[in-house]
JSON list of C-alpha atoms in Angstrom, two decimals:
[
{"chain": "A", "resi": 1, "resn": "UNK", "atom": "CA", "xyz": [153.23, -162.35, 1.94]},
{"chain": "A", "resi": 2, "resn": "UNK", "atom": "CA", "xyz": [156.24, -162.45, -0.39]},
{"chain": "A", "resi": 3, "resn": "UNK", "atom": "CA", "xyz": [158.75, -159.60, -0.18]},
{"chain": "A", "resi": 4, "resn": "UNK", "atom": "CA", "xyz": [161.65, -158.78, -2.53]},
{"chain": "A", "resi": 5, "resn": "UNK", "atom": "CA", "xyz": [164.60, -156.72, -1.33]},
{"chain": "A", "resi": 6, "resn": "UNK", "atom": "CA", "xyz": [167.64, -155.12, -2.95]},
{"chain": "A", "resi": 7, "resn": "UNK", "atom": "CA", "xyz": [170.65, -153.76, -1.05]},
{"chain": "A", "resi": 8, "resn": "UNK", "atom": "CA", "xyz": [168.91, -154.60, 2.22]},
{"chain": "A", "resi": 9, "resn": "UNK", "atom": "CA", "xyz": [165.75, -152.57, 1.44]},
{"chain": "A", "resi": 10, "resn": "UNK", "atom": "CA", "xyz": [162.39, -153.99, 0.42]},
{"chain": "A", "resi": 11, "resn": "UNK", "atom": "CA", "xyz": [161.57, -153.05, -3.18]},
{"chain": "A", "resi": 12, "resn": "UNK", "atom": "CA", "xyz": [158.41, -155.09, -3.91]},
{"chain": "A", "resi": 13, "resn": "UNK", "atom": "CA", "xyz": [155.78, -157.00, -1.96]},
{"chain": "A", "resi": 14, "resn": "UNK", "atom": "CA", "xyz": [153.07, -159.45, -2.99]},
{"chain": "A", "resi": 15, "resn": "UNK", "atom": "CA", "xyz": [150.20, -159.83, -0.54]},
{"chain": "A", "resi": 16, "resn": "UNK", "atom": "CA", "xyz": [148.19, -162.99, 0.12]},
{"chain": "A", "resi": 17, "resn": "UNK", "atom": "CA", "xyz": [145.36, -161.65, -2.08]},
{"chain": "A", "resi": 18, "resn": "UNK", "atom": "CA", "xyz": [147.78, -161.24, -5.02]},
{"chain": "A", "resi": 19, "resn": "UNK", "atom": "CA", "xyz": [148.04, -157.45, -4.89]},
{"chain": "A", "resi": 20, "resn": "UNK", "atom": "CA", "xyz": [151.52, -156.17, -5.73]},
{"chain": "A", "resi": 21, "resn": "UNK", "atom": "CA", "xyz": [153.18, -153.14, -4.18]},
{"chain": "A", "resi": 22, "resn": "UNK", "atom": "CA", "xyz": [156.29, -151.46, -5.58]},
{"chain": "A", "resi": 23, "resn": "UNK", "atom": "CA", "xyz": [157.76, -148.77, -3.37]},
{"chain": "A", "resi": 24, "resn": "UNK", "atom": "CA", "xyz": [155.30, -149.63, -0.59]},
{"chain": "A", "resi": 25, "resn": "UNK", "atom": "CA", "xyz": [154.88, -152.39, 1.99]},
{"chain": "A", "resi": 26, "resn": "UNK", "atom": "CA", "xyz": [151.13, -151.81, 2.14]},
{"chain": "A", "resi": 27, "resn": "UNK", "atom": "CA", "xyz": [149.67, -151.86, -1.38]},
{"chain": "A", "resi": 28, "resn": "UNK", "atom": "CA", "xyz": [146.09, -150.70, -1.63]},
{"chain": "A", "resi": 29, "resn": "UNK", "atom": "CA", "xyz": [143.05, -152.34, -3.19]},
{"chain": "A", "resi": 30, "resn": "UNK", "atom": "CA", "xyz": [144.39, -152.21, -6.75]},
{"chain": "A", "resi": 31, "resn": "UNK", "atom": "CA", "xyz": [146.23, -155.17, -8.24]},
{"chain": "A", "resi": 32, "resn": "UNK", "atom": "CA", "xyz": [149.38, -153.08, -8.80]},
{"chain": "A", "resi": 33, "resn": "UNK", "atom": "CA", "xyz": [150.24, -150.17, -6.50]},
{"chain": "A", "resi": 34, "resn": "UNK", "atom": "CA", "xyz": [153.36, -148.22, -7.52]},
{"chain": "A", "resi": 35, "resn": "UNK", "atom": "CA", "xyz": [154.49, -145.39, -5.24]},
{"chain": "A", "resi": 36, "resn": "UNK", "atom": "CA", "xyz": [157.30, -142.86, -5.57]},
{"chain": "A", "resi": 37, "resn": "UNK", "atom": "CA", "xyz": [158.53, -139.63, -4.04]},
{"chain": "A", "resi": 38, "resn": "UNK", "atom": "CA", "xyz": [159.75, -137.39, -6.85]},
{"chain": "A", "resi": 39, "resn": "UNK", "atom": "CA", "xyz": [159.04, -134.05, -8.55]},
{"chain": "A", "resi": 40, "resn": "UNK", "atom": "CA", "xyz": [158.37, -133.65, -12.26]},
{"chain": "A", "resi": 41, "resn": "UNK", "atom": "CA", "xyz": [161.29, -132.23, -14.19]},
{"chain": "A", "resi": 42, "resn": "UNK", "atom": "CA", "xyz": [161.68, -131.13, -17.81]},
{"chain": "A", "resi": 43, "resn": "UNK", "atom": "CA", "xyz": [160.95, -134.70, -18.93]},
{"chain": "A", "resi": 44, "resn": "UNK", "atom": "CA", "xyz": [158.55, -135.83, -16.21]},
{"chain": "A", "resi": 45, "resn": "UNK", "atom": "CA", "xyz": [159.93, -138.17, -13.58]},
{"chain": "A", "resi": 46, "resn": "UNK", "atom": "CA", "xyz": [162.47, -140.98, -13.63]},
{"chain": "A", "resi": 47, "resn": "UNK", "atom": "CA", "xyz": [160.55, -142.99, -11.02]},
{"chain": "A", "resi": 48, "resn": "UNK", "atom": "CA", "xyz": [157.28, -143.57, -12.87]},
{"chain": "A", "resi": 49, "resn": "UNK", "atom": "CA", "xyz": [156.08, -146.56, -14.88]},
{"chain": "A", "resi": 50, "resn": "UNK", "atom": "CA", "xyz": [157.89, -146.76, -18.23]},
{"chain": "A", "resi": 51, "resn": "UNK", "atom": "CA", "xyz": [156.67, -148.79, -21.24]},
{"chain": "A", "resi": 52, "resn": "UNK", "atom": "CA", "xyz": [159.25, -148.70, -24.04]},
{"chain": "A", "resi": 53, "resn": "UNK", "atom": "CA", "xyz": [158.96, -149.88, -27.63]},
{"chain": "A", "resi": 54, "resn": "UNK", "atom": "CA", "xyz": [162.35, -150.55, -29.26]},
{"chain": "A", "resi": 55, "resn": "UNK", "atom": "CA", "xyz": [160.88, -150.66, -32.78]},
{"chain": "A", "resi": 56, "resn": "UNK", "atom": "CA", "xyz": [162.49, -148.37, -35.39]},
{"chain": "A", "resi": 57, "resn": "UNK", "atom": "CA", "xyz": [159.02, -147.32, -36.56]},
{"chain": "A", "resi": 58, "resn": "UNK", "atom": "CA", "xyz": [159.05, -144.49, -33.95]},
{"chain": "A", "resi": 59, "resn": "UNK", "atom": "CA", "xyz": [156.04, -146.02, -32.12]},
{"chain": "A", "resi": 60, "resn": "UNK", "atom": "CA", "xyz": [156.13, -145.76, -28.32]},
{"chain": "A", "resi": 61, "resn": "UNK", "atom": "CA", "xyz": [155.04, -148.33, -25.76]},
{"chain": "A", "resi": 62, "resn": "UNK", "atom": "CA", "xyz": [151.34, -149.14, -25.57]},
{"chain": "A", "resi": 63, "resn": "UNK", "atom": "CA", "xyz": [148.93, -149.63, -22.67]},
{"chain": "A", "resi": 64, "resn": "UNK", "atom": "CA", "xyz": [146.08, -151.99, -23.62]},
{"chain": "A", "resi": 65, "resn": "UNK", "atom": "CA", "xyz": [142.70, -152.32, -21.89]},
{"chain": "A", "resi": 66, "resn": "UNK", "atom": "CA", "xyz": [140.58, -155.46, -22.31]},
{"chain": "A", "resi": 67, "resn": "UNK", "atom": "CA", "xyz": [137.10, -156.56, -21.21]},
{"chain": "A", "resi": 68, "resn": "UNK", "atom": "CA", "xyz": [135.02, -159.72, -21.24]},
{"chain": "A", "resi": 69, "resn": "UNK", "atom": "CA", "xyz": [133.22, -160.07, -24.58]},
{"chain": "A", "resi": 70, "resn": "UNK", "atom": "CA", "xyz": [132.10, -163.75, -24.72]},
{"chain": "A", "resi": 71, "resn": "UNK", "atom": "CA", "xyz": [131.64, -163.39, -28.48]},
{"chain": "A", "resi": 72, "resn": "UNK", "atom": "CA", "xyz": [131.16, -166.64, -30.42]},
{"chain": "A", "resi": 73, "resn": "UNK", "atom": "CA", "xyz": [132.03, -165.72, -34.01]},
{"chain": "A", "resi": 74, "resn": "UNK", "atom": "CA", "xyz": [134.92, -165.36, -33.93]},
{"chain": "A", "resi": 75, "resn": "UNK", "atom": "CA", "xyz": [135.38, -166.81, -30.44]},
{"chain": "A", "resi": 76, "resn": "UNK", "atom": "CA", "xyz": [136.59, -164.00, -28.20]},
{"chain": "A", "resi": 77, "resn": "UNK", "atom": "CA", "xyz": [136.14, -164.33, -24.46]},
{"chain": "A", "resi": 78, "resn": "UNK", "atom": "CA", "xyz": [138.26, -161.23, -23.83]},
{"chain": "A", "resi": 79, "resn": "UNK", "atom": "CA", "xyz": [138.95, -158.49, -26.33]},
{"chain": "A", "resi": 80, "resn": "UNK", "atom": "CA", "xyz": [140.70, -155.14, -26.35]},
{"chain": "A", "resi": 81, "resn": "UNK", "atom": "CA", "xyz": [138.40, -152.16, -25.89]},
{"chain": "A", "resi": 82, "resn": "UNK", "atom": "CA", "xyz": [141.03, -149.46, -26.27]},
{"chain": "A", "resi": 83, "resn": "UNK", "atom": "CA", "xyz": [144.44, -148.25, -25.32]},
{"chain": "A", "resi": 84, "resn": "UNK", "atom": "CA", "xyz": [146.93, -145.41, -25.23]},
{"chain": "A", "resi": 85, "resn": "UNK", "atom": "CA", "xyz": [150.17, -145.12, -27.13]},
{"chain": "A", "resi": 86, "resn": "UNK", "atom": "CA", "xyz": [152.22, -142.50, -28.90]},
{"chain": "A", "resi": 87, "resn": "UNK", "atom": "CA", "xyz": [155.49, -142.01, -30.65]},
{"chain": "A", "resi": 88, "resn": "UNK", "atom": "CA", "xyz": [158.16, -139.67, -31.93]},
{"chain": "A", "resi": 89, "resn": "UNK", "atom": "CA", "xyz": [156.57, -136.91, -33.98]},
{"chain": "A", "resi": 90, "resn": "UNK", "atom": "CA", "xyz": [159.61, -136.28, -36.16]},
{"chain": "A", "resi": 91, "resn": "UNK", "atom": "CA", "xyz": [161.99, -138.53, -38.09]},
{"chain": "A", "resi": 92, "resn": "UNK", "atom": "CA", "xyz": [164.53, -140.72, -36.31]},
{"chain": "A", "resi": 93, "resn": "UNK", "atom": "CA", "xyz": [167.96, -139.32, -35.47]},
{"chain": "A", "resi": 94, "resn": "UNK", "atom": "CA", "xyz": [167.26, -135.72, -36.49]},
{"chain": "A", "resi": 95, "resn": "UNK", "atom": "CA", "xyz": [168.02, -134.24, -33.04]},
{"chain": "A", "resi": 96, "resn": "UNK", "atom": "CA", "xyz": [164.39, -133.20, -32.57]},
{"chain": "A", "resi": 97, "resn": "UNK", "atom": "CA", "xyz": [162.52, -134.51, -29.54]},
{"chain": "A", "resi": 98, "resn": "UNK", "atom": "CA", "xyz": [158.81, -133.95, -30.16]},
{"chain": "A", "resi": 99, "resn": "UNK", "atom": "CA", "xyz": [156.50, -136.74, -29.02]},
{"chain": "A", "resi": 100, "resn": "UNK", "atom": "CA", "xyz": [152.74, -137.30, -29.35]},
{"chain": "A", "resi": 101, "resn": "UNK", "atom": "CA", "xyz": [150.08, -139.27, -27.47]},
{"chain": "A", "resi": 102, "resn": "UNK", "atom": "CA", "xyz": [147.45, -141.39, -29.24]},
{"chain": "A", "resi": 103, "resn": "UNK", "atom": "CA", "xyz": [144.15, -142.69, -27.83]},
{"chain": "A", "resi": 104, "resn": "UNK", "atom": "CA", "xyz": [142.54, -145.76, -29.44]},
{"chain": "A", "resi": 105, "resn": "UNK", "atom": "CA", "xyz": [139.14, -147.46, -29.18]},
{"chain": "A", "resi": 106, "resn": "UNK", "atom": "CA", "xyz": [137.84, -150.62, -30.87]},
{"chain": "A", "resi": 107, "resn": "UNK", "atom": "CA", "xyz": [135.41, -149.80, -33.66]},
{"chain": "A", "resi": 108, "resn": "UNK", "atom": "CA", "xyz": [131.75, -150.63, -33.19]},
{"chain": "A", "resi": 109, "resn": "UNK", "atom": "CA", "xyz": [129.86, -153.18, -35.30]},
{"chain": "A", "resi": 110, "resn": "UNK", "atom": "CA", "xyz": [129.08, -156.87, -35.71]},
{"chain": "A", "resi": 111, "resn": "UNK", "atom": "CA", "xyz": [131.64, -159.62, -36.33]},
{"chain": "A", "resi": 112, "resn": "UNK", "atom": "CA", "xyz": [133.86, -158.69, -39.23]},
{"chain": "A", "resi": 113, "resn": "UNK", "atom": "CA", "xyz": [132.91, -155.01, -39.15]},
{"chain": "A", "resi": 114, "resn": "UNK", "atom": "CA", "xyz": [134.99, -154.29, -36.04]},
{"chain": "A", "resi": 115, "resn": "UNK", "atom": "CA", "xyz": [138.33, -154.88, -37.68]},
{"chain": "A", "resi": 116, "resn": "UNK", "atom": "CA", "xyz": [140.43, -153.58, -34.82]},
{"chain": "A", "resi": 117, "resn": "UNK", "atom": "CA", "xyz": [141.38, -150.57, -32.77]},
{"chain": "A", "resi": 118, "resn": "UNK", "atom": "CA", "xyz": [141.63, -147.19, -34.39]},
{"chain": "A", "resi": 119, "resn": "UNK", "atom": "CA", "xyz": [143.15, -143.95, -33.21]},
{"chain": "A", "resi": 120, "resn": "UNK", "atom": "CA", "xyz": [140.41, -141.45, -32.39]},
{"chain": "A", "resi": 121, "resn": "UNK", "atom": "CA", "xyz": [142.29, -138.72, -30.55]},
{"chain": "A", "resi": 122, "resn": "UNK", "atom": "CA", "xyz": [145.83, -137.38, -30.68]},
{"chain": "A", "resi": 123, "resn": "UNK", "atom": "CA", "xyz": [147.73, -134.78, -28.65]},
{"chain": "A", "resi": 124, "resn": "UNK", "atom": "CA", "xyz": [150.67, -133.44, -30.61]},
{"chain": "A", "resi": 125, "resn": "UNK", "atom": "CA", "xyz": [154.04, -132.28, -29.33]},
{"chain": "A", "resi": 126, "resn": "UNK", "atom": "CA", "xyz": [152.81, -128.66, -29.46]},
{"chain": "A", "resi": 127, "resn": "UNK", "atom": "CA", "xyz": [149.70, -129.45, -27.39]},
{"chain": "A", "resi": 128, "resn": "UNK", "atom": "CA", "xyz": [147.22, -129.42, -30.27]},
{"chain": "A", "resi": 129, "resn": "UNK", "atom": "CA", "xyz": [144.36, -131.93, -29.98]},
{"chain": "A", "resi": 130, "resn": "UNK", "atom": "CA", "xyz": [142.90, -133.82, -32.90]},
{"chain": "A", "resi": 131, "resn": "UNK", "atom": "CA", "xyz": [139.67, -135.83, -32.72]},
{"chain": "A", "resi": 132, "resn": "UNK", "atom": "CA", "xyz": [139.09, -137.85, -35.87]},
{"chain": "A", "resi": 133, "resn": "UNK", "atom": "CA", "xyz": [142.41, -136.65, -37.29]},
{"chain": "A", "resi": 134, "resn": "UNK", "atom": "CA", "xyz": [146.05, -137.43, -36.56]},
{"chain": "A", "resi": 135, "resn": "UNK", "atom": "CA", "xyz": [147.19, -134.07, -37.92]},
{"chain": "A", "resi": 136, "resn": "UNK", "atom": "CA", "xyz": [145.30, -131.30, -36.07]},
{"chain": "A", "resi": 137, "resn": "UNK", "atom": "CA", "xyz": [145.71, -128.13, -38.09]},
{"chain": "A", "resi": 138, "resn": "UNK", "atom": "CA", "xyz": [146.79, -125.20, -35.91]},
{"chain": "A", "resi": 139, "resn": "UNK", "atom": "CA", "xyz": [146.61, -121.94, -37.86]},
{"chain": "A", "resi": 140, "resn": "UNK", "atom": "CA", "xyz": [148.06, -119.88, -35.03]},
{"chain": "A", "resi": 141, "resn": "UNK", "atom": "CA", "xyz": [148.50, -121.67, -31.70]},
{"chain": "A", "resi": 142, "resn": "UNK", "atom": "CA", "xyz": [146.82, -124.30, -29.52]},
{"chain": "A", "resi": 143, "resn": "UNK", "atom": "CA", "xyz": [143.95, -125.88, -31.44]},
{"chain": "A", "resi": 144, "resn": "UNK", "atom": "CA", "xyz": [141.17, -128.43, -30.95]},
{"chain": "A", "resi": 145, "resn": "UNK", "atom": "CA", "xyz": [140.55, -129.92, -34.40]},
{"chain": "A", "resi": 146, "resn": "UNK", "atom": "CA", "xyz": [137.47, -132.15, -34.79]},
{"chain": "A", "resi": 147, "resn": "UNK", "atom": "CA", "xyz": [137.15, -133.95, -38.12]},
{"chain": "A", "resi": 148, "resn": "UNK", "atom": "CA", "xyz": [134.46, -136.26, -39.47]},
{"chain": "A", "resi": 149, "resn": "UNK", "atom": "CA", "xyz": [131.54, -136.55, -41.84]},
{"chain": "A", "resi": 150, "resn": "UNK", "atom": "CA", "xyz": [129.31, -134.40, -39.60]},
{"chain": "A", "resi": 151, "resn": "UNK", "atom": "CA", "xyz": [131.57, -133.32, -36.70]},
{"chain": "A", "resi": 152, "resn": "UNK", "atom": "CA", "xyz": [129.89, -131.84, -33.65]},
{"chain": "A", "resi": 153, "resn": "UNK", "atom": "CA", "xyz": [131.00, -130.25, -30.40]},
{"chain": "A", "resi": 154, "resn": "UNK", "atom": "CA", "xyz": [128.13, -130.43, -27.90]},
{"chain": "A", "resi": 155, "resn": "UNK", "atom": "CA", "xyz": [128.07, -128.49, -24.63]},
{"chain": "A", "resi": 156, "resn": "UNK", "atom": "CA", "xyz": [125.10, -129.47, -22.45]},
{"chain": "A", "resi": 157, "resn": "UNK", "atom": "CA", "xyz": [123.97, -128.47, -18.99]},
{"chain": "A", "resi": 158, "resn": "UNK", "atom": "CA", "xyz": [122.08, -130.98, -16.86]},
{"chain": "A", "resi": 159, "resn": "UNK", "atom": "CA", "xyz": [120.83, -128.33, -14.40]},
{"chain": "A", "resi": 160, "resn": "UNK", "atom": "CA", "xyz": [117.32, -126.96, -14.85]},
{"chain": "A", "resi": 161, "resn": "UNK", "atom": "CA", "xyz": [118.64, -123.40, -14.46]},
{"chain": "A", "resi": 162, "resn": "UNK", "atom": "CA", "xyz": [122.15, -124.00, -15.76]},
{"chain": "A", "resi": 163, "resn": "UNK", "atom": "CA", "xyz": [124.13, -122.38, -18.55]},
{"chain": "A", "resi": 164, "resn": "UNK", "atom": "CA", "xyz": [125.88, -124.01, -21.50]},
{"chain": "A", "resi": 165, "resn": "UNK", "atom": "CA", "xyz": [128.37, -121.69, -23.12]},
{"chain": "A", "resi": 166, "resn": "UNK", "atom": "CA", "xyz": [131.85, -120.95, -24.47]},
{"chain": "A", "resi": 167, "resn": "UNK", "atom": "CA", "xyz": [134.17, -118.15, -23.49]},
{"chain": "A", "resi": 168, "resn": "UNK", "atom": "CA", "xyz": [136.62, -116.35, -25.76]},
{"chain": "A", "resi": 169, "resn": "UNK", "atom": "CA", "xyz": [139.18, -114.34, -23.84]},
{"chain": "A", "resi": 170, "resn": "UNK", "atom": "CA", "xyz": [142.13, -112.07, -24.52]},
{"chain": "A", "resi": 171, "resn": "UNK", "atom": "CA", "xyz": [144.13, -109.88, -22.12]},
{"chain": "A", "resi": 172, "resn": "UNK", "atom": "CA", "xyz": [141.80, -107.01, -23.05]},
{"chain": "A", "resi": 173, "resn": "UNK", "atom": "CA", "xyz": [138.35, -108.59, -23.27]},
{"chain": "A", "resi": 174, "resn": "UNK", "atom": "CA", "xyz": [136.11, -111.61, -22.64]},
{"chain": "A", "resi": 175, "resn": "UNK", "atom": "CA", "xyz": [133.19, -112.69, -24.82]},
{"chain": "A", "resi": 176, "resn": "UNK", "atom": "CA", "xyz": [130.69, -115.43, -23.96]},
{"chain": "A", "resi": 177, "resn": "UNK", "atom": "CA", "xyz": [128.41, -117.34, -26.33]},
{"chain": "A", "resi": 178, "resn": "UNK", "atom": "CA", "xyz": [125.76, -119.81, -25.24]},
{"chain": "A", "resi": 179, "resn": "UNK", "atom": "CA", "xyz": [122.40, -120.59, -23.64]},
{"chain": "A", "resi": 180, "resn": "UNK", "atom": "CA", "xyz": [121.37, -119.04, -20.33]},
{"chain": "A", "resi": 181, "resn": "UNK", "atom": "CA", "xyz": [118.85, -120.19, -17.72]},
{"chain": "A", "resi": 182, "resn": "UNK", "atom": "CA", "xyz": [115.69, -118.87, -19.51]},
{"chain": "A", "resi": 183, "resn": "UNK", "atom": "CA", "xyz": [116.88, -120.78, -22.62]},
{"chain": "A", "resi": 184, "resn": "UNK", "atom": "CA", "xyz": [117.91, -117.69, -24.51]},
{"chain": "A", "resi": 185, "resn": "UNK", "atom": "CA", "xyz": [120.91, -117.66, -26.81]},
{"chain": "A", "resi": 186, "resn": "UNK", "atom": "CA", "xyz": [123.23, -114.82, -25.77]},
{"chain": "A", "resi": 187, "resn": "UNK", "atom": "CA", "xyz": [126.38, -113.22, -27.06]},
{"chain": "A", "resi": 188, "resn": "UNK", "atom": "CA", "xyz": [127.84, -111.10, -24.29]},
{"chain": "A", "resi": 189, "resn": "UNK", "atom": "CA", "xyz": [130.90, -108.92, -23.81]},
{"chain": "A", "resi": 190, "resn": "UNK", "atom": "CA", "xyz": [131.50, -110.50, -20.40]},
{"chain": "A", "resi": 191, "resn": "UNK", "atom": "CA", "xyz": [132.52, -113.71, -18.64]},
{"chain": "A", "resi": 192, "resn": "UNK", "atom": "CA", "xyz": [128.83, -114.06, -17.74]},
{"chain": "A", "resi": 193, "resn": "UNK", "atom": "CA", "xyz": [125.87, -114.71, -20.03]},
{"chain": "A", "resi": 194, "resn": "UNK", "atom": "CA", "xyz": [123.86, -112.17, -18.05]},
{"chain": "A", "resi": 195, "resn": "UNK", "atom": "CA", "xyz": [126.08, -109.08, -18.36]},
{"chain": "A", "resi": 196, "resn": "UNK", "atom": "CA", "xyz": [126.70, -106.77, -21.32]},
{"chain": "A", "resi": 197, "resn": "UNK", "atom": "CA", "xyz": [124.38, -108.75, -23.59]},
{"chain": "A", "resi": 198, "resn": "UNK", "atom": "CA", "xyz": [125.00, -107.71, -27.20]},
{"chain": "A", "resi": 199, "resn": "UNK", "atom": "CA", "xyz": [122.67, -110.17, -28.93]},
{"chain": "A", "resi": 200, "resn": "UNK", "atom": "CA", "xyz": [119.76, -112.30, -27.72]},
{"chain": "A", "resi": 201, "resn": "UNK", "atom": "CA", "xyz": [117.60, -114.92, -29.42]},
{"chain": "A", "resi": 202, "resn": "UNK", "atom": "CA", "xyz": [114.54, -115.99, -27.44]},
{"chain": "A", "resi": 203, "resn": "UNK", "atom": "CA", "xyz": [114.01, -119.77, -27.52]},
{"chain": "A", "resi": 204, "resn": "UNK", "atom": "CA", "xyz": [110.23, -119.61, -27.18]},
{"chain": "A", "resi": 205, "resn": "UNK", "atom": "CA", "xyz": [109.53, -117.03, -29.91]},
{"chain": "A", "resi": 206, "resn": "UNK", "atom": "CA", "xyz": [112.62, -117.01, -32.08]},
{"chain": "A", "resi": 207, "resn": "UNK", "atom": "CA", "xyz": [112.70, -113.22, -31.72]},
{"chain": "A", "resi": 208, "resn": "UNK", "atom": "CA", "xyz": [116.13, -111.63, -32.05]},
{"chain": "A", "resi": 209, "resn": "UNK", "atom": "CA", "xyz": [117.17, -108.69, -29.94]},
{"chain": "A", "resi": 210, "resn": "UNK", "atom": "CA", "xyz": [120.19, -106.44, -30.33]},
{"chain": "A", "resi": 211, "resn": "UNK", "atom": "CA", "xyz": [120.81, -104.37, -27.23]},
{"chain": "A", "resi": 212, "resn": "UNK", "atom": "CA", "xyz": [117.80, -105.96, -25.49]},
{"chain": "A", "resi": 213, "resn": "UNK", "atom": "CA", "xyz": [117.12, -109.30, -23.77]},
{"chain": "A", "resi": 214, "resn": "UNK", "atom": "CA", "xyz": [113.32, -109.05, -24.24]},
{"chain": "A", "resi": 215, "resn": "UNK", "atom": "CA", "xyz": [112.70, -108.75, -27.98]},
{"chain": "A", "resi": 216, "resn": "UNK", "atom": "CA", "xyz": [109.00, -108.29, -28.77]},
{"chain": "A", "resi": 217, "resn": "UNK", "atom": "CA", "xyz": [109.25, -108.73, -32.55]},
{"chain": "A", "resi": 218, "resn": "UNK", "atom": "CA", "xyz": [111.20, -110.89, -34.98]},
{"chain": "A", "resi": 219, "resn": "UNK", "atom": "CA", "xyz": [113.96, -108.26, -34.87]},
{"chain": "A", "resi": 220, "resn": "UNK", "atom": "CA", "xyz": [114.14, -105.60, -32.20]},
{"chain": "A", "resi": 221, "resn": "UNK", "atom": "CA", "xyz": [117.06, -103.18, -32.04]},
{"chain": "A", "resi": 222, "resn": "UNK", "atom": "CA", "xyz": [117.56, -100.93, -29.04]},
{"chain": "A", "resi": 223, "resn": "UNK", "atom": "CA", "xyz": [119.01, -98.08, -31.09]},
{"chain": "A", "resi": 224, "resn": "UNK", "atom": "CA", "xyz": [119.41, -97.02, -34.68]},
{"chain": "A", "resi": 225, "resn": "UNK", "atom": "CA", "xyz": [120.43, -99.14, -37.65]},
{"chain": "A", "resi": 226, "resn": "UNK", "atom": "CA", "xyz": [123.09, -97.80, -39.99]},
{"chain": "A", "resi": 227, "resn": "UNK", "atom": "CA", "xyz": [123.20, -99.05, -43.58]},
{"chain": "A", "resi": 228, "resn": "UNK", "atom": "CA", "xyz": [125.53, -98.46, -46.48]},
{"chain": "A", "resi": 229, "resn": "UNK", "atom": "CA", "xyz": [127.91, -95.52, -45.98]},
{"chain": "A", "resi": 230, "resn": "UNK", "atom": "CA", "xyz": [125.74, -93.35, -43.76]},
{"chain": "A", "resi": 231, "resn": "UNK", "atom": "CA", "xyz": [128.15, -91.17, -41.79]},
{"chain": "A", "resi": 232, "resn": "UNK", "atom": "CA", "xyz": [125.68, -88.83, -40.12]},
{"chain": "A", "resi": 233, "resn": "UNK", "atom": "CA", "xyz": [126.37, -88.19, -36.44]},
{"chain": "A", "resi": 234, "resn": "UNK", "atom": "CA", "xyz": [124.00, -90.20, -34.22]},
{"chain": "A", "resi": 235, "resn": "UNK", "atom": "CA", "xyz": [121.54, -88.09, -32.26]},
{"chain": "A", "resi": 236, "resn": "UNK", "atom": "CA", "xyz": [118.54, -88.57, -29.99]},
{"chain": "A", "resi": 237, "resn": "UNK", "atom": "CA", "xyz": [116.03, -87.99, -32.79]},
{"chain": "A", "resi": 238, "resn": "UNK", "atom": "CA", "xyz": [117.58, -90.81, -34.82]},
{"chain": "A", "resi": 239, "resn": "UNK", "atom": "CA", "xyz": [117.39, -93.49, -32.14]},
{"chain": "A", "resi": 240, "resn": "UNK", "atom": "CA", "xyz": [115.15, -96.31, -33.31]},
{"chain": "A", "resi": 241, "resn": "UNK", "atom": "CA", "xyz": [115.27, -95.21, -36.95]},
{"chain": "A", "resi": 242, "resn": "UNK", "atom": "CA", "xyz": [116.60, -97.04, -39.99]},
{"chain": "A", "resi": 243, "resn": "UNK", "atom": "CA", "xyz": [119.02, -94.81, -41.86]},
{"chain": "A", "resi": 244, "resn": "UNK", "atom": "CA", "xyz": [120.64, -95.28, -45.20]},
{"chain": "A", "resi": 245, "resn": "UNK", "atom": "CA", "xyz": [122.54, -93.24, -47.71]},
{"chain": "A", "resi": 246, "resn": "UNK", "atom": "CA", "xyz": [123.44, -93.94, -51.33]}
]
């Protein structure tokens, strides 16, 4: 064991197995174990791990991850698989403090095609997330912006009777959109796919139901259908009818 002390207190220890502890005399199983006792403030904590880039290009420090490749052409026993960096979002010395985080992965392909690591996700100073873009476009507020030739957001349940769905919520209302356990596509005015179902598409038949979860025809509406500028007052004798007015 090799211990390093400052001002009479141990600051770092290296165990016989090579593990290093900073802020602890008993580092765990990881190669580097850094411990602190601090609360996050307006700018995080002063006791964490800091990686600083002094370049004037506004790029921050970078954490690189590598793995064994054993490639032969070109010869690469170890190669970077990805990393995380960031930088100052605005120009230097303009008294603005916004910073962003960038997430990189090495491109796929054979020798020569994988020309390096590319940024694939960014979190901006305002909390917007871009996948495939470094400038996520937020029309109003927090935004997830996915960009690509054929961009896709896939939500999948692995449970036989599970749900896969999105929720859209405001202080006044919640709407849910997705697939329920019987594999029906629902739009509901609820946090659940089983309550207040407004629209249903049956997976087995393709039938669409409005106001019903058991449509028996290609389109079944539990109520009347209003077309054009029909302003007649709904009544019991008009339920299930198709009304129009020119």
